[in-house]
Coordinates of C-alpha atoms in Angstrom, one line a residue:
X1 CA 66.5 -232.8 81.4
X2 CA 67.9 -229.5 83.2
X3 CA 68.8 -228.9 79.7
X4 CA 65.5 -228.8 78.3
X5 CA 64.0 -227.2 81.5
X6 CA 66.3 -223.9 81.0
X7 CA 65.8 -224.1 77.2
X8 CA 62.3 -224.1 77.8
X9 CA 62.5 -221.5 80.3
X10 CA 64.4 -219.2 77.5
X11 CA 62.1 -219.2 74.9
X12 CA 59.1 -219.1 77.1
X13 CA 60.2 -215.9 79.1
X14 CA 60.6 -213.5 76.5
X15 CA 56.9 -213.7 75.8
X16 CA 55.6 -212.6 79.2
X17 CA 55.4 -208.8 79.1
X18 CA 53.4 -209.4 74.9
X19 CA 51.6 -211.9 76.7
X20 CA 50.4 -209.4 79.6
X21 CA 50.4 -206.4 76.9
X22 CA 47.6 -208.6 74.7
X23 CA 45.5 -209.6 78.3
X24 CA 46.2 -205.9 79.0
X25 CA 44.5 -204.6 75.7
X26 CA 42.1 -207.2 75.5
X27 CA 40.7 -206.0 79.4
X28 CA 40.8 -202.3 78.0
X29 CA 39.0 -203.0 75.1
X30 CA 36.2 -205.0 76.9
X31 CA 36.0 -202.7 79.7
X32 CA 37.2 -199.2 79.8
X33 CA 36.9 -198.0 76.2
X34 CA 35.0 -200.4 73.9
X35 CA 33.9 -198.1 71.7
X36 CA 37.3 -195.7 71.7
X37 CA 39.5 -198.8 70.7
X38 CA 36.5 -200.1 68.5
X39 CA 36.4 -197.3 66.4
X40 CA 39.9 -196.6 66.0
X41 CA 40.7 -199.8 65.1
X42 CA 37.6 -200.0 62.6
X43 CA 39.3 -196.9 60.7
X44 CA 41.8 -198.6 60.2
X45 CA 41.0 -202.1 59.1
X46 CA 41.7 -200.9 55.4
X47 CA 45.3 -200.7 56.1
X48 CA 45.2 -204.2 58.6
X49 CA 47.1 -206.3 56.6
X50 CA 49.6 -203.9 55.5
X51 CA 50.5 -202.9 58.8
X52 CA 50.5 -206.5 59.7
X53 CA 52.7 -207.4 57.7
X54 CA 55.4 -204.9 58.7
X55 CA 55.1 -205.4 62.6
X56 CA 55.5 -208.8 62.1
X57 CA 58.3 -208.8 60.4
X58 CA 60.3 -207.3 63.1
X59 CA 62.3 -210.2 65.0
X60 CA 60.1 -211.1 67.9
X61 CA 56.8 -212.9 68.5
X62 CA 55.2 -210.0 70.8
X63 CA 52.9 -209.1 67.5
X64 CA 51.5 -212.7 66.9
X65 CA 50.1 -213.0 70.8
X66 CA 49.4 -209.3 69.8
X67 CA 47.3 -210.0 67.0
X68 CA 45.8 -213.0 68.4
X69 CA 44.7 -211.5 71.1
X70 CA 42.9 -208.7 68.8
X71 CA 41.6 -211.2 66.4
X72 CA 39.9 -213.1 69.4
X73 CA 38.3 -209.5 70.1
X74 CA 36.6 -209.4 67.1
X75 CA 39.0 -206.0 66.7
X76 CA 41.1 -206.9 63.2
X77 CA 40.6 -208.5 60.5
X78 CA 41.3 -212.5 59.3
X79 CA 43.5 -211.3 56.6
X80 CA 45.3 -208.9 59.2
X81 CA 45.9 -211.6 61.6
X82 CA 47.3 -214.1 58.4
X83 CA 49.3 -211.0 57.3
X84 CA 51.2 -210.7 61.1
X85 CA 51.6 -214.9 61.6
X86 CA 53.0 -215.1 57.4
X87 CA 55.6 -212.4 58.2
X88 CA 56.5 -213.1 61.5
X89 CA 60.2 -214.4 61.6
X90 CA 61.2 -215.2 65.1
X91 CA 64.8 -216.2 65.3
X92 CA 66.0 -216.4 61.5
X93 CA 67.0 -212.5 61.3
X94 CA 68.7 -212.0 63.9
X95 CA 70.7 -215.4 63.5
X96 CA 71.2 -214.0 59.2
X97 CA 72.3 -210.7 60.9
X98 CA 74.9 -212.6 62.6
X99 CA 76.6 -214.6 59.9
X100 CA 78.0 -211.6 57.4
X101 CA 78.3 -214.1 54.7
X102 CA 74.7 -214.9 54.4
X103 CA 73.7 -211.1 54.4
X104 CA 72.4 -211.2 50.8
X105 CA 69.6 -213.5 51.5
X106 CA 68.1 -210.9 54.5
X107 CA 66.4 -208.3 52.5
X108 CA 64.9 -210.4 49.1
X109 CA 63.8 -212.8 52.6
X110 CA 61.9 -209.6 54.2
X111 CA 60.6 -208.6 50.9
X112 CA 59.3 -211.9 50.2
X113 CA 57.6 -212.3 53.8
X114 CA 56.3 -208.3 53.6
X115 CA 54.9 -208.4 50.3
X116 CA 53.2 -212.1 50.2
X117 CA 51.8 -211.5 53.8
X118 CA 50.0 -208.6 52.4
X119 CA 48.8 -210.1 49.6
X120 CA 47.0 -213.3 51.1
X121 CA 45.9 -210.6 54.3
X122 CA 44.3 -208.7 51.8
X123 CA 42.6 -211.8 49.5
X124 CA 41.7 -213.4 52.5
X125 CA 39.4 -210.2 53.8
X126 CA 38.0 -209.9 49.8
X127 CA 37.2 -213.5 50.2
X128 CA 35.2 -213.2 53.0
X129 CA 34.0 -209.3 52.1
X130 CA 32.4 -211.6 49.6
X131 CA 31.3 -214.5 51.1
X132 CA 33.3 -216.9 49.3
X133 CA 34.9 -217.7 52.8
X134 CA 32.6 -218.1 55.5
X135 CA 32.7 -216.1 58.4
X136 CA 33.4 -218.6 61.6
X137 CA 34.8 -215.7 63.7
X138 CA 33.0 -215.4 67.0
X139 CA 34.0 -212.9 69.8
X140 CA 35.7 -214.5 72.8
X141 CA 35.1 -213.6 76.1
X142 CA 38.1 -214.0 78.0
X143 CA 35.9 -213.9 81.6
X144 CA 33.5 -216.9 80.4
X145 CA 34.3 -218.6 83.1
X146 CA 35.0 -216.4 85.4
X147 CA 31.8 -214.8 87.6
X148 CA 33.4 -212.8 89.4
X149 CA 36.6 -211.2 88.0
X150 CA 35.0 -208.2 87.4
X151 CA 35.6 -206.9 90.9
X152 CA 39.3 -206.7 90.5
X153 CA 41.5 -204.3 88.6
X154 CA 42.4 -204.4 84.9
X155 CA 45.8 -205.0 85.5
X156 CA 45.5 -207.6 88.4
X157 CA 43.1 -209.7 85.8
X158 CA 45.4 -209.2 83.0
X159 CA 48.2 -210.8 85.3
X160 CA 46.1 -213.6 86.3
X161 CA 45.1 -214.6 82.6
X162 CA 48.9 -213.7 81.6
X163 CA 50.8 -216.2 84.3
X164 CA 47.3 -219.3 83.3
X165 CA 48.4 -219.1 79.9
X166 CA 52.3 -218.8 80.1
X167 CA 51.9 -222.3 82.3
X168 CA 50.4 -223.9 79.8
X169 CA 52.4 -222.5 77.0
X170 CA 55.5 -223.7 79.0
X171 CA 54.6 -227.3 79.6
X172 CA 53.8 -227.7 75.8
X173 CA 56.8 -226.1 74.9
X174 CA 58.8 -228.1 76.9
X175 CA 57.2 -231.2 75.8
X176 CA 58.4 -229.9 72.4
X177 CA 61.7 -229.5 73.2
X178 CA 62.0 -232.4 74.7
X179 CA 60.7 -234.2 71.2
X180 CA 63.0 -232.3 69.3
X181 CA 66.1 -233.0 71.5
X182 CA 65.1 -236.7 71.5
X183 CA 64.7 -236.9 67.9
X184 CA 67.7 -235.2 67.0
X185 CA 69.3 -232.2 64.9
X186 CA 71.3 -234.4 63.0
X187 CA 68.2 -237.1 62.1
X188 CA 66.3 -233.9 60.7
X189 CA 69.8 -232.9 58.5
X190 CA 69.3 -236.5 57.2
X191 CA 65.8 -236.8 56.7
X192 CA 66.1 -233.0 54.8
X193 CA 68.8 -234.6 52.1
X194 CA 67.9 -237.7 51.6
X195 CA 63.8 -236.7 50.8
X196 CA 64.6 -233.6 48.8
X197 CA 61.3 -233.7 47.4
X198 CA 59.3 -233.7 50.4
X199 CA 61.6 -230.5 51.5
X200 CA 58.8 -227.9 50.7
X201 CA 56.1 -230.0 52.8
X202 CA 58.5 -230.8 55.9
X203 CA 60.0 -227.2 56.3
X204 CA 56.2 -226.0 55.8
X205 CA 55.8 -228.9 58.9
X206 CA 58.5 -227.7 61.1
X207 CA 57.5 -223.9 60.8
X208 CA 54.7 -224.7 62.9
X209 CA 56.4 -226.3 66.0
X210 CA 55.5 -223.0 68.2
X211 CA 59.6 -222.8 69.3
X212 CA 62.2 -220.9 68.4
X213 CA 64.5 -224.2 67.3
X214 CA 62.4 -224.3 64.5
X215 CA 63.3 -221.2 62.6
X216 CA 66.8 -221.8 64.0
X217 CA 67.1 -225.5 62.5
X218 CA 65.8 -224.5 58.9
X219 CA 68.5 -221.2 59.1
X220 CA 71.0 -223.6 60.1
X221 CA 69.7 -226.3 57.4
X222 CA 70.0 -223.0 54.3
X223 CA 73.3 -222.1 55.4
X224 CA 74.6 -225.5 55.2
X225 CA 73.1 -226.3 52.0
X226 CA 70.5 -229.0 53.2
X227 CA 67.7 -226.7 52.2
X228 CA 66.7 -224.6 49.3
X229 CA 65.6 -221.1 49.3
X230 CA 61.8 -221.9 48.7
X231 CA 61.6 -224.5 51.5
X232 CA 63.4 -222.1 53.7
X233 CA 60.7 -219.0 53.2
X234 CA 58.1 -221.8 53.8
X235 CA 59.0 -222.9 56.7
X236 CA 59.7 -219.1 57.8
X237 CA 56.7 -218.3 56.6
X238 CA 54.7 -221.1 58.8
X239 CA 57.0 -220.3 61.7
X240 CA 54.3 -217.9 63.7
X241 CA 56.4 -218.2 67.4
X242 CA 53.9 -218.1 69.9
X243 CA 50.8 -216.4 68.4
X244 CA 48.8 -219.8 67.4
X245 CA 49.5 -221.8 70.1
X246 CA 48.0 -218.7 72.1
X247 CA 44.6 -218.8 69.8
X248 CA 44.5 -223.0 70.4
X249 CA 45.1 -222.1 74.1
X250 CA 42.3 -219.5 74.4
X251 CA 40.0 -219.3 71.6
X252 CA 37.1 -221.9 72.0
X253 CA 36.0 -221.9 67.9
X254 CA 38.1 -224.2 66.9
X255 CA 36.6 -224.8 63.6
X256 CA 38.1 -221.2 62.9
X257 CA 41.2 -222.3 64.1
X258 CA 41.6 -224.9 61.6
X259 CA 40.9 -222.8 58.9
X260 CA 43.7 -220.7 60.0
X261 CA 45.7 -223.2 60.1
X262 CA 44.5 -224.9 56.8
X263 CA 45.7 -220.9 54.9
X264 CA 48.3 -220.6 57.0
X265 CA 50.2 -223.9 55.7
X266 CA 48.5 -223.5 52.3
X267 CA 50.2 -219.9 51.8
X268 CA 53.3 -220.3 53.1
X269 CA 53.4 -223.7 51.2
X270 CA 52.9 -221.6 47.7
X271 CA 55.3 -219.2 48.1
X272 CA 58.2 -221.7 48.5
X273 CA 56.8 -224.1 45.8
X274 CA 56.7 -220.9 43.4
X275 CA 60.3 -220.0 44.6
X276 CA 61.8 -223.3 43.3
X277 CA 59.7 -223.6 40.4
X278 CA 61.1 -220.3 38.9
X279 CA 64.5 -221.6 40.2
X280 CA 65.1 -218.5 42.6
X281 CA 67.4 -219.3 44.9
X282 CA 70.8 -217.1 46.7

């Protein structure tokens, strides 16, 4: 159980200075210069998803809770928030980066996750440009329920929200843990080999556990040959760290949670299922 606890502990407190960054943005934004950050970031929703997808590629999750905290603003795109969770890659680079033998697969992997994350960022905002997605998106007020935070300090506000959420964050991610520990590394090898064809839908599965022993168990699962390549860059691509257990954790619409979920598993789900049907594979 200590185990678990320090585990937990690990990948939970990374994410406390991007956690207090996003409440930190989030208080500007509402408070001090609405219109300044509103306007900037307006300019610049052309580009959304293109930027997206590079920050998120870079081996951390401070750009999911980033983005999610943005997205809950009303201040970036759908697409732009898809674009940052599909190329997020948490722990699977640097753990690549580490094993010299597996160094070929790192750049055709970023390619794959920059370039695809673009590409459903930027369908997704055509789709709903044009109304063939609807928009649920609804601004959140992080102070709903809170009369009277408005007397305190940006910062001191940000801290509050920061240390409420990363509670929460921690109890479910040690409840996680403590699932996966249970359940066993080695049960998962077995379950991966002997249901090859549900491989694509599993890793797609396993993505989404908001923990960093997910993208570490399907790294570890390609490198020892349990996995192919396409169920690898789905479950990479589903792997969005902390950034959507922060939008179930704060945002109240959860109708438009579920449809983020719902492209989320569906586009990172395609791109592995047209990976092994060309027969791509390193």
């Amino acid at each position: 159980m200590l185990h678990i606890l320090m585990h937990s502990l690990n990948d939970t407190i990374p994410m406390l200075p991007f956690l207090f960054i996003t409440y930190l943005l989030m208080e500007l934004i509402e408070h001090k210069k609405p219109d300044l950050f509103k306007n900037i970031l307006n300019k610049s929703k052309a580009l959304g998803p293109f930027i997206g997808a590079l920050l998120g590629v870079i081996p951390q999750c401070g750009f999911s809770l980033i983005a999610s905290g943005l997205y809950l603003n009303q201040n970036i795109t759908l697409g732009t928030l898809i674009a940052v969770f599909l190329s997020t890659s948490d722990e699977a680079l640097p753990m690549l980066i580490s094993s010299p033998e597996n160094a070929e697969i790192i750049l055709p992997l970023i390619l794959i996750k920059i370039i695809w994350a673009m590409i459903v960022g930027y369908l997704i905002d055509y789709l709903v440009s044009k109304k063939f997605l609807k928009n649920y998106h609804s601004i959140h007020n992080i102070h709903d329920e809170c009369d009277e935070e408005h007397h305190h300090s940006i910062i001191y506000l940000a801290f509050i929200h920061t240390i409420k959420v990363f509670a929460i964050i921690f109890v479910i991610n040690f409840l996680l843990t403590f699932v996966m520990e249970s359940f066993g590394e080695d049960n998962i090898r077995i379950l991966f080999e002997n249901f090859k064809i549900l491989q694509l839908p599993i890793a797609t599965l396993v993505g989404l556990i908001p923990n960093c022993a997910a993208s570490v168990l399907l790294t570890s699962l390609y490198i020892d040959n349990f996995l192919s390549f396409g169920a690898l860059v789905s479950g990479l691509m589903s792997s969005v760290g902390l950034g959507l257990l922060f939008l179930f954790q704060t945002y109240d619409n959860r109708r438009d949670i579920i449809r983020i979920l719902l492209i989320l598993v569906i586009a990172s789900f395609s791109i592995g299922f047209m990976i092994d049907l060309v027969g791509f594979n390193i």
